[in-house]
GROMACS .gro file of C-alpha atoms in nm:
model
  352
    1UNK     CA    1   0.082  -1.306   0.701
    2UNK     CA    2   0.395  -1.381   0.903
    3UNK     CA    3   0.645  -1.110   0.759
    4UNK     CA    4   0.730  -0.841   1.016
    5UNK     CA    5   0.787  -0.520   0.973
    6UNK     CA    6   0.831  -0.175   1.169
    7UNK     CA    7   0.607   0.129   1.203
    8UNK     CA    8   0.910   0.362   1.203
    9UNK     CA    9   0.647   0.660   1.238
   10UNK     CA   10   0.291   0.746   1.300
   11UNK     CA   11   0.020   1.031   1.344
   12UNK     CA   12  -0.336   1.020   1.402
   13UNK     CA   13  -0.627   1.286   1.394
   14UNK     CA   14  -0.909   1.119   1.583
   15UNK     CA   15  -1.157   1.294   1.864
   16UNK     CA   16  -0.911   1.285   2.141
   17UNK     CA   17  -0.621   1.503   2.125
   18UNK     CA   18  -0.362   1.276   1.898
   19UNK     CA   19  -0.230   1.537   1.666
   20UNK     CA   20   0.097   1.642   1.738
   21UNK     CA   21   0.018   1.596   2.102
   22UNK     CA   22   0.130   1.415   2.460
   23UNK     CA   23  -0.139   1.179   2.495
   24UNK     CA   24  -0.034   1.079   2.820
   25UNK     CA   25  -0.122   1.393   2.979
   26UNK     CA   26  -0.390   1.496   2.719
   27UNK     CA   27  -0.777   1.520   2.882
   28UNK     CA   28  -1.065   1.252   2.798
   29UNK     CA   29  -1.277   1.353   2.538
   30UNK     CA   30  -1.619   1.224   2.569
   31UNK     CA   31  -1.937   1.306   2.407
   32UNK     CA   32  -2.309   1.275   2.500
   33UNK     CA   33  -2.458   1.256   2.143
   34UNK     CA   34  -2.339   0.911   2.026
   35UNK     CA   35  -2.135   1.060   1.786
   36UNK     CA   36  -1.769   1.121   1.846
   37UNK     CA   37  -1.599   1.381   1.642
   38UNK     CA   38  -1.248   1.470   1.557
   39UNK     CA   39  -1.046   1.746   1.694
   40UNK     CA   40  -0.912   1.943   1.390
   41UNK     CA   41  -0.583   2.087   1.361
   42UNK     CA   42  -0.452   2.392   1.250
   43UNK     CA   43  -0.434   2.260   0.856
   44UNK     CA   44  -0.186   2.593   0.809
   45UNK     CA   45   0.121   2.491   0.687
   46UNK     CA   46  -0.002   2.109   0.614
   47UNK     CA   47  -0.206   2.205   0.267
   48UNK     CA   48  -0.162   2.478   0.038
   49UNK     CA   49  -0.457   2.755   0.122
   50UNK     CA   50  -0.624   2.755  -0.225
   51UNK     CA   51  -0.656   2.378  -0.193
   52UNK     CA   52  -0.796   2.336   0.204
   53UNK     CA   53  -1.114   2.560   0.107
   54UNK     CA   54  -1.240   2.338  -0.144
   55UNK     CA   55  -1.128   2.024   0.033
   56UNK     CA   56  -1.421   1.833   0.277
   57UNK     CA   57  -1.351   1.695   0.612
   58UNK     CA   58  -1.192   1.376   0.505
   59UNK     CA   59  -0.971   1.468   0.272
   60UNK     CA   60  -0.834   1.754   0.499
   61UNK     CA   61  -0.760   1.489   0.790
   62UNK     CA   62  -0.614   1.218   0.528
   63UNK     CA   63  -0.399   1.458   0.368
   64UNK     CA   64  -0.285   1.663   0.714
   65UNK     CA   65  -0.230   1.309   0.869
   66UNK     CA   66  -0.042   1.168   0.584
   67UNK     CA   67   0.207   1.479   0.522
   68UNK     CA   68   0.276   1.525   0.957
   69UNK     CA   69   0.383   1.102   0.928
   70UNK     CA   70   0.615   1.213   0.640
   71UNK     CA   71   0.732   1.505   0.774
   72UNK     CA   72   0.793   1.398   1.156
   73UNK     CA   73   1.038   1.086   0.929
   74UNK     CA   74   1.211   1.349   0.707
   75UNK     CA   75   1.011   1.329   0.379
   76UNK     CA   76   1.103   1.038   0.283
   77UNK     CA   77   1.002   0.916  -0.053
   78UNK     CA   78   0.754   0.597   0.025
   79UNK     CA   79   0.789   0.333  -0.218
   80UNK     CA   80   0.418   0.291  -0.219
   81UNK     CA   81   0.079   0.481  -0.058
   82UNK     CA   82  -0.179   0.263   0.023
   83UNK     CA   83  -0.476   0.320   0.204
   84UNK     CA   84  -0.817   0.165   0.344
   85UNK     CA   85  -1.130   0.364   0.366
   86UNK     CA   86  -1.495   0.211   0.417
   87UNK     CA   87  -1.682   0.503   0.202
   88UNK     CA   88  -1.399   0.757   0.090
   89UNK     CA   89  -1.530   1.119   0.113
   90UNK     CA   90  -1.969   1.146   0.223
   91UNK     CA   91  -1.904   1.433   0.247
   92UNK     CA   92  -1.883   1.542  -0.136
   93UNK     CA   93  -2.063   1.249  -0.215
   94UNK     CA   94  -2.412   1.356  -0.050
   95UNK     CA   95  -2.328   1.716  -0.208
   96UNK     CA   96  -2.308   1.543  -0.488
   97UNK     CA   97  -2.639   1.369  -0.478
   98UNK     CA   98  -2.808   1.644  -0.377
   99UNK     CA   99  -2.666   1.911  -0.709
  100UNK     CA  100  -2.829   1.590  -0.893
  101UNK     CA  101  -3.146   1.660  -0.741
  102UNK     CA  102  -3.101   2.044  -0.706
  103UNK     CA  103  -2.986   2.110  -1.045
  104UNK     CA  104  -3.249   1.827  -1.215
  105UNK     CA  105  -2.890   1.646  -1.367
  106UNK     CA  106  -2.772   1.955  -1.514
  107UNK     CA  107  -2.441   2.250  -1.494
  108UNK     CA  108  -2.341   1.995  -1.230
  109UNK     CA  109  -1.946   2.074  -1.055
  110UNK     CA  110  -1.739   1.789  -1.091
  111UNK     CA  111  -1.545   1.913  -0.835
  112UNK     CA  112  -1.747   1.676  -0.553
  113UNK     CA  113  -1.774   1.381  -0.771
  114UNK     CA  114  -1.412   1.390  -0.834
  115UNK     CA  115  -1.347   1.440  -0.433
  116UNK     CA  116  -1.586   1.200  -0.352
  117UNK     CA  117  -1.399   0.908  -0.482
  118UNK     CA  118  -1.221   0.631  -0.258
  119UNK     CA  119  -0.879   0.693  -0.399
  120UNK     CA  120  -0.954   1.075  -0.351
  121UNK     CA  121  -0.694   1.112  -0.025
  122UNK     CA  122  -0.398   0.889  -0.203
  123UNK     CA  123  -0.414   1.113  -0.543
  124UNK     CA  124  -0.392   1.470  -0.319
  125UNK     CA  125  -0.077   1.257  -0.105
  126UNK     CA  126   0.098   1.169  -0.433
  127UNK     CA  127   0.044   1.486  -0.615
  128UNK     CA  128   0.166   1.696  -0.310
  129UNK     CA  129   0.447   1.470  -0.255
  130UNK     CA  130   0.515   1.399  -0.627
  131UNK     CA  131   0.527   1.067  -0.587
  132UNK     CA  132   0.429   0.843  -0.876
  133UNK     CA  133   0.484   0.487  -0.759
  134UNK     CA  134   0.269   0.248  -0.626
  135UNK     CA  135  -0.030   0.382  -0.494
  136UNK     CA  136  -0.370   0.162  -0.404
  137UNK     CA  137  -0.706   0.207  -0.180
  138UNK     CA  138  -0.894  -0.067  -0.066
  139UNK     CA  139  -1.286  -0.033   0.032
  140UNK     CA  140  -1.370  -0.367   0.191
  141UNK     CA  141  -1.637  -0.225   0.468
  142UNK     CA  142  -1.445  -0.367   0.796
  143UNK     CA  143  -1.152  -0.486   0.654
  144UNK     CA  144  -1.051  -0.210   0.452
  145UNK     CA  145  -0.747  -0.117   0.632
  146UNK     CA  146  -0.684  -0.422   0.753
  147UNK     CA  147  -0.677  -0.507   0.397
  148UNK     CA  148  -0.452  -0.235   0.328
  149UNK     CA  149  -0.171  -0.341   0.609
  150UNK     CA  150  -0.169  -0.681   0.425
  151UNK     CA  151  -0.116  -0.506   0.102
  152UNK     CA  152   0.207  -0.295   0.222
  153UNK     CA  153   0.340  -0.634   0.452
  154UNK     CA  154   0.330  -0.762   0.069
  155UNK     CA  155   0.476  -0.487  -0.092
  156UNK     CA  156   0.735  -0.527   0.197
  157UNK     CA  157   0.799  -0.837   0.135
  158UNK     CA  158   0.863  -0.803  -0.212
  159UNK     CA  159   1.157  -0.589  -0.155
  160UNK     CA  160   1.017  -0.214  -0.120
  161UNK     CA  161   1.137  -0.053   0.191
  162UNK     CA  162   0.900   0.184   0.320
  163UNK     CA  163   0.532   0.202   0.273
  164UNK     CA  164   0.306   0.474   0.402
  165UNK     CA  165  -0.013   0.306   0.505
  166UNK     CA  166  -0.332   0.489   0.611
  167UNK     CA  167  -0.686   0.446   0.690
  168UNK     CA  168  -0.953   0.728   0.747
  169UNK     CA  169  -1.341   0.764   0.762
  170UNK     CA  170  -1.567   1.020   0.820
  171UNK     CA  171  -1.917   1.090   0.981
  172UNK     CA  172  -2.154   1.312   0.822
  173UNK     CA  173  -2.521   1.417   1.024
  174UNK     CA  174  -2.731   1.229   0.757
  175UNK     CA  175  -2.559   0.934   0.762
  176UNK     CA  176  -2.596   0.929   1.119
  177UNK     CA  177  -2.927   1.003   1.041
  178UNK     CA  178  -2.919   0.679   0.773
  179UNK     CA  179  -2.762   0.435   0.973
  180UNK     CA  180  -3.024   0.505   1.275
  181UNK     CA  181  -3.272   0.391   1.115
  182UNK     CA  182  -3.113   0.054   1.057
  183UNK     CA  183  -3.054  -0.006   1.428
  184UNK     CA  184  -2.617   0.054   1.378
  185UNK     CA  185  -2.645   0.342   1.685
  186UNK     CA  186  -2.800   0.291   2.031
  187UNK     CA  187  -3.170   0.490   2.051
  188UNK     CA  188  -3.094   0.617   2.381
  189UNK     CA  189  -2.843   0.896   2.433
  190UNK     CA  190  -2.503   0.769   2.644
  191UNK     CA  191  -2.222   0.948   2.770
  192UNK     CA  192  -1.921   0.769   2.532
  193UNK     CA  193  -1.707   0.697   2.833
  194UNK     CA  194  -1.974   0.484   2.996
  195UNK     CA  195  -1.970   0.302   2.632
  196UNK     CA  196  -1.878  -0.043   2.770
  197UNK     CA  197  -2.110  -0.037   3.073
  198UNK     CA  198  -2.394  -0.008   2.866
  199UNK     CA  199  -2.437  -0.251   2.634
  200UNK     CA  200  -2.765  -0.265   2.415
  201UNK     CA  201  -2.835  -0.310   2.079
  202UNK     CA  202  -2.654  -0.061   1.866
  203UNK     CA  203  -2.331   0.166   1.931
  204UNK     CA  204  -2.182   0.530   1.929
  205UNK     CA  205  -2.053   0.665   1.576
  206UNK     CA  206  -1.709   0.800   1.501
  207UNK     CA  207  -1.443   0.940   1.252
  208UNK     CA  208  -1.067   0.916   1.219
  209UNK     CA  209  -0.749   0.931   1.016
  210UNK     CA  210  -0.422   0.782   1.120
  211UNK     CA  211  -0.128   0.660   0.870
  212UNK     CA  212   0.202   0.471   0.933
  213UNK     CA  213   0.540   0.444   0.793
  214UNK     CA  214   0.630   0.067   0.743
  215UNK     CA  215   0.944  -0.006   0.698
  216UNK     CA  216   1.098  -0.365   0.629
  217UNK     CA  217   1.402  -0.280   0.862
  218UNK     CA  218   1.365  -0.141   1.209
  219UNK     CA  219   1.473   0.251   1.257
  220UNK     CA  220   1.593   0.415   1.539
  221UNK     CA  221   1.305   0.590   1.697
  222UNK     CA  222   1.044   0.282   1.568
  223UNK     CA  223   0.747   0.262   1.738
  224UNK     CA  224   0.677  -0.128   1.729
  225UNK     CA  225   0.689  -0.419   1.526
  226UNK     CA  226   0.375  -0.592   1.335
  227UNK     CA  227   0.472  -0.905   1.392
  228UNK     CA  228   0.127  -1.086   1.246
  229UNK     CA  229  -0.208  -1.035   1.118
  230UNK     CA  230  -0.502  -1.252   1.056
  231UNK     CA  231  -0.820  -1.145   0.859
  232UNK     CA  232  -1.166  -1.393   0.871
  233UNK     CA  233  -1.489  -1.343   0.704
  234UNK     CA  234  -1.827  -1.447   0.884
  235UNK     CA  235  -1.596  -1.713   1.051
  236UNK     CA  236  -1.826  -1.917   1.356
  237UNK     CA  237  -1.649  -1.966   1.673
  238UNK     CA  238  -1.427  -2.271   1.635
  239UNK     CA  239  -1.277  -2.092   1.311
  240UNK     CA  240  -1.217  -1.796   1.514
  241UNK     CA  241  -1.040  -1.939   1.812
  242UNK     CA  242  -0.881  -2.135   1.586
  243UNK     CA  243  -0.718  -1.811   1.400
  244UNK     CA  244  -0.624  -1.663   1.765
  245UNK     CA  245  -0.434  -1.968   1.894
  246UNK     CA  246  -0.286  -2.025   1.511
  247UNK     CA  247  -0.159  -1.675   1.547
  248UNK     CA  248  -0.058  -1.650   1.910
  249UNK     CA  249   0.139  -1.999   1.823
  250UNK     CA  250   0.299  -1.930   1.556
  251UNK     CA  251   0.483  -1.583   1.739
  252UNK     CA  252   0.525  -1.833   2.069
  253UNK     CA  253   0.397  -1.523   2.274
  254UNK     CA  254   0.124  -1.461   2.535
  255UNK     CA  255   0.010  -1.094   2.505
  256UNK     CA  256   0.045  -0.871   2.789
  257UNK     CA  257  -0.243  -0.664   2.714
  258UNK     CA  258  -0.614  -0.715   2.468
  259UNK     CA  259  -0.669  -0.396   2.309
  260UNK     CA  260  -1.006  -0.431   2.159
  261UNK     CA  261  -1.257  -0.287   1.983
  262UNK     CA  262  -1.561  -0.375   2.195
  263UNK     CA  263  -1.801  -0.114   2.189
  264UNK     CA  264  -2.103  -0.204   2.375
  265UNK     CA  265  -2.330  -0.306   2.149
  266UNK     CA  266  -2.494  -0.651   2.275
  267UNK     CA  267  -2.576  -0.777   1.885
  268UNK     CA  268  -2.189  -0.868   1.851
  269UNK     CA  269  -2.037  -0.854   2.192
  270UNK     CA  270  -1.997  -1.285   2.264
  271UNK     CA  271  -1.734  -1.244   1.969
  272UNK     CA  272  -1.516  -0.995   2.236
  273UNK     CA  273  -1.648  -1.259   2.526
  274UNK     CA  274  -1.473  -1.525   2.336
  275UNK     CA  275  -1.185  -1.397   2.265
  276UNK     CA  276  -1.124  -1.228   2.600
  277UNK     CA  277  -1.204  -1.600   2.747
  278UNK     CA  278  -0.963  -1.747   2.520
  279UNK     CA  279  -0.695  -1.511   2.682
  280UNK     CA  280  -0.710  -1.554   3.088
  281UNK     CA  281  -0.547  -1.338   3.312
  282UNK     CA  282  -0.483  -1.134   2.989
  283UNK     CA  283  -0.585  -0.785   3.051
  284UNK     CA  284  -0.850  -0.596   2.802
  285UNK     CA  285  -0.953  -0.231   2.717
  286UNK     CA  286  -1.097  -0.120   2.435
  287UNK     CA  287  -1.042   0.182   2.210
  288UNK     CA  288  -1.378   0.241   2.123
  289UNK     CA  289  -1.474   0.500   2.364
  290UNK     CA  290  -1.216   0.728   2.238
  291UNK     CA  291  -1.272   0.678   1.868
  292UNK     CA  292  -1.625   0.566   1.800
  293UNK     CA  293  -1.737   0.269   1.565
  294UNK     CA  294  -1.674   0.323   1.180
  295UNK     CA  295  -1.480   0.108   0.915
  296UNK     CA  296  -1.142   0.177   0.972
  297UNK     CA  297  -1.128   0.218   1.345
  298UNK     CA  298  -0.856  -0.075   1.355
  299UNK     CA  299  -0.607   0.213   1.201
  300UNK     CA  300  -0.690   0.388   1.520
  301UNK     CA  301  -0.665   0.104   1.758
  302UNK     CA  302  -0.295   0.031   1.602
  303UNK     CA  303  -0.195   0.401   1.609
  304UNK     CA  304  -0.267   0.351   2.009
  305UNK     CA  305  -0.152   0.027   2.043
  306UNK     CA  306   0.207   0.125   1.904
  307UNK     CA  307   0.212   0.422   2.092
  308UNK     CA  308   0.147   0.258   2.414
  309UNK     CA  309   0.455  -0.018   2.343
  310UNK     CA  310   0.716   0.263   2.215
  311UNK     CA  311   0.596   0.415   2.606
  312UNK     CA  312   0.582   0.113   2.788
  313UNK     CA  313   0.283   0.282   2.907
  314UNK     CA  314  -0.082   0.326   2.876
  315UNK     CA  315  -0.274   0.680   2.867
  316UNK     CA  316  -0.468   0.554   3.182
  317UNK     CA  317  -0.686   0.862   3.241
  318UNK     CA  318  -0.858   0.778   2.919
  319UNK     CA  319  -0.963   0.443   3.094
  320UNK     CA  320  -1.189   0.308   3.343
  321UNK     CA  321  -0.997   0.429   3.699
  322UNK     CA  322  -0.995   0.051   3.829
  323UNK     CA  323  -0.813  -0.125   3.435
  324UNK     CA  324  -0.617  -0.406   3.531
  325UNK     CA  325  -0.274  -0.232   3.365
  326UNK     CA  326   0.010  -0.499   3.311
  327UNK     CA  327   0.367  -0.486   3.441
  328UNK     CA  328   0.516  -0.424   3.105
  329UNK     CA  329   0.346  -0.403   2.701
  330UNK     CA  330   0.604  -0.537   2.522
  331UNK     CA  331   0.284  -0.791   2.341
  332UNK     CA  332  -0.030  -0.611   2.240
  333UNK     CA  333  -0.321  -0.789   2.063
  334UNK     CA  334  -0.567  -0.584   1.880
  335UNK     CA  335  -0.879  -0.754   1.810
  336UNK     CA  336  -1.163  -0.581   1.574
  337UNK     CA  337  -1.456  -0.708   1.462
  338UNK     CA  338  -1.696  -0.490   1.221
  339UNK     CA  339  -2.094  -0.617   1.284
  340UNK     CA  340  -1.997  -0.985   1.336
  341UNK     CA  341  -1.909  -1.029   0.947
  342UNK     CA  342  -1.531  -0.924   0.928
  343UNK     CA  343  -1.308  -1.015   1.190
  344UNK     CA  344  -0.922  -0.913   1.208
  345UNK     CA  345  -0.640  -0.960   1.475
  346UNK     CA  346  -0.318  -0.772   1.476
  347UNK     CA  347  -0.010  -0.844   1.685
  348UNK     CA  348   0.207  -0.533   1.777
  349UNK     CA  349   0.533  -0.612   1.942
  350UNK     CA  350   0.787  -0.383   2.177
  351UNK     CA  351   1.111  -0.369   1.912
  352UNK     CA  352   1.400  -0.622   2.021
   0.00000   0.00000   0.00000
């Protein structure tokens, strides 16, 4: 997908200190667990009080993340919400399981099952905004934002003029617990900011909301410009170099910085050697020490990969001391890929 457009404004709730915040003075948060959580805000004045105490942790973050994006732009009116999420609300969903089993299928609350649904965060941003237009989730595991951001370049395309675009995913302690047992975290405790020097099999966990206001025209304060994306399934390695070069081509550009999502775990990390080896002299960090690995950590990686450009600047103390910064970051390639099935790259550019 080759039509550009412009995150005109952004906001991110993550486990660093993103929300509402200067990031380029803000501490490293790191965690010793393998699981990195996020740093709620003061939800106050972001959702109504009668509706945050029966909301879970996902939905609070989605909808506080969504309405800041909205507000910092003016409330606008988006011409469509659409969001990516890998499994909507756990949260309500294992509550849910468990009334089941509590309650033997009987006098069960709806009020979890309806929560607990994918499209859960976009109905709560439409009703509180009162916005009935177009409005879509996608749940595609590791492409589910991704997915998303190719929806609203559509919708773009098509002749709406701003889309607000999110993706969010929480982690819960049992499906920490779940996902253990299948060999998706590392079995030996790590401190997260040593992440990339110790790669094993597995990784650390993490959680995260972060939503964007596309627009199909540049704005005054926009951040950057997505200038091309490129989604593969399960491709093998000629396929994927192939999609790089395609892409890099296509913009005529050599990036000034890799921002990756290489997270130490050794089952999947000759897809980041490839890529990084398809780029010399091209500078790489990687975004998940600060976030963690879940399904829409892309959103996350974008959210920092815009803000960086907009700065010309990197938040360097959240970074290995001896990072190979670049003169300017006017060209940022992210590159994600979720357990060496789904594969996406994303080209941010500085605005012209």
């Amino acid at each position: 997908m080759n039509f550009p457009c412009y995150i005109q404004h952004q906001c991110a709730i993550s486990p660093q200190h993103t929300f509402k915040a200067d990031i380029f003075s803000a501490p490293l948060v790191t965690t010793d667990d393998n699981m990195l959580q996020v740093l709620p805000p003061d939800y106050a004045g972001l959702i109504p009080p009668n509706a945050l105490r029966r909301m879970s942790k996902v939905l609070k973050m989605g909808l506080a993340t969504a309405v800041q994006c909205l507000a910092d732009a003016g409330h606008p009116q988006p011409d469509a919400i659409i969001t990516g999420t890998g499994k909507g609300s756990l949260q309500d969903m294992e509550k849910f399981i468990k009334d089941i089993v509590t309650y033997q299928e009987t006098a069960l609350n709806p009020t979890q099952f309806i929560q607990s649904t994918f499209n859960a965060v976009n109905g709560l941003i439409a009703l509180q905004q009162q916005n009935t237009r177009y409005n879509n989730t996608f749940v595609h595991r590791g492409l589910s934002f991704e997915s998303a951001l190719l929806d609203a370049m559509l919708q773009l395309a098509e002749g709406k003029q701003l889309v607000l675009l999110g993706g969010f995913d929480e982690v819960t302690a049992d499906q920490f617990q779940i996902k253990s047992h299948s060999g998706w975290w590392k079995k030996e405790k790590i401190h997260s900011a040593d992440l990339l020097q110790h790669v094993s099999p597995g990784t650390i966990a993490g959680e995260g909301a972060a939503f964007f206001l596309l627009g199909d025209q540049p704005a005054a304060n926009s951040y950057a410009k997505i200038a091309g994306i490129r989604l593969l399934n399960r491709p093998g390695a000629a396929k994927l170099e192939g999609a790089l070069q395609t892409l890099l081509a296509t913009h005529q550009v050599q990036p000034d910085l890799l921002l990756s999502g290489r997270n130490g775990d050794s089952n999947y990390q000759h897809f980041y050697e490839q890529i990084s080896a398809a780029l010399p002299g091209v500078p790489e960090v990687s975004f998940k020490p600060l976030s963690g690995e879940y399904e829409t950590a892309h959103a996350f990686g974008m959210w920092l990969g815009a803000e960086m450009i907009k700065a010309g600047k990197a938040p360097q103390q959240w970074f290995p001391a001896d990072t190979p910064w670049p003169s300017k970051l006017e060209n940022v390639l992210l590159y994600n890929q979720y357990y060496g099935e789904q594969h996406a790259f994303i080209l941010l550019q500085k605005m012209a």
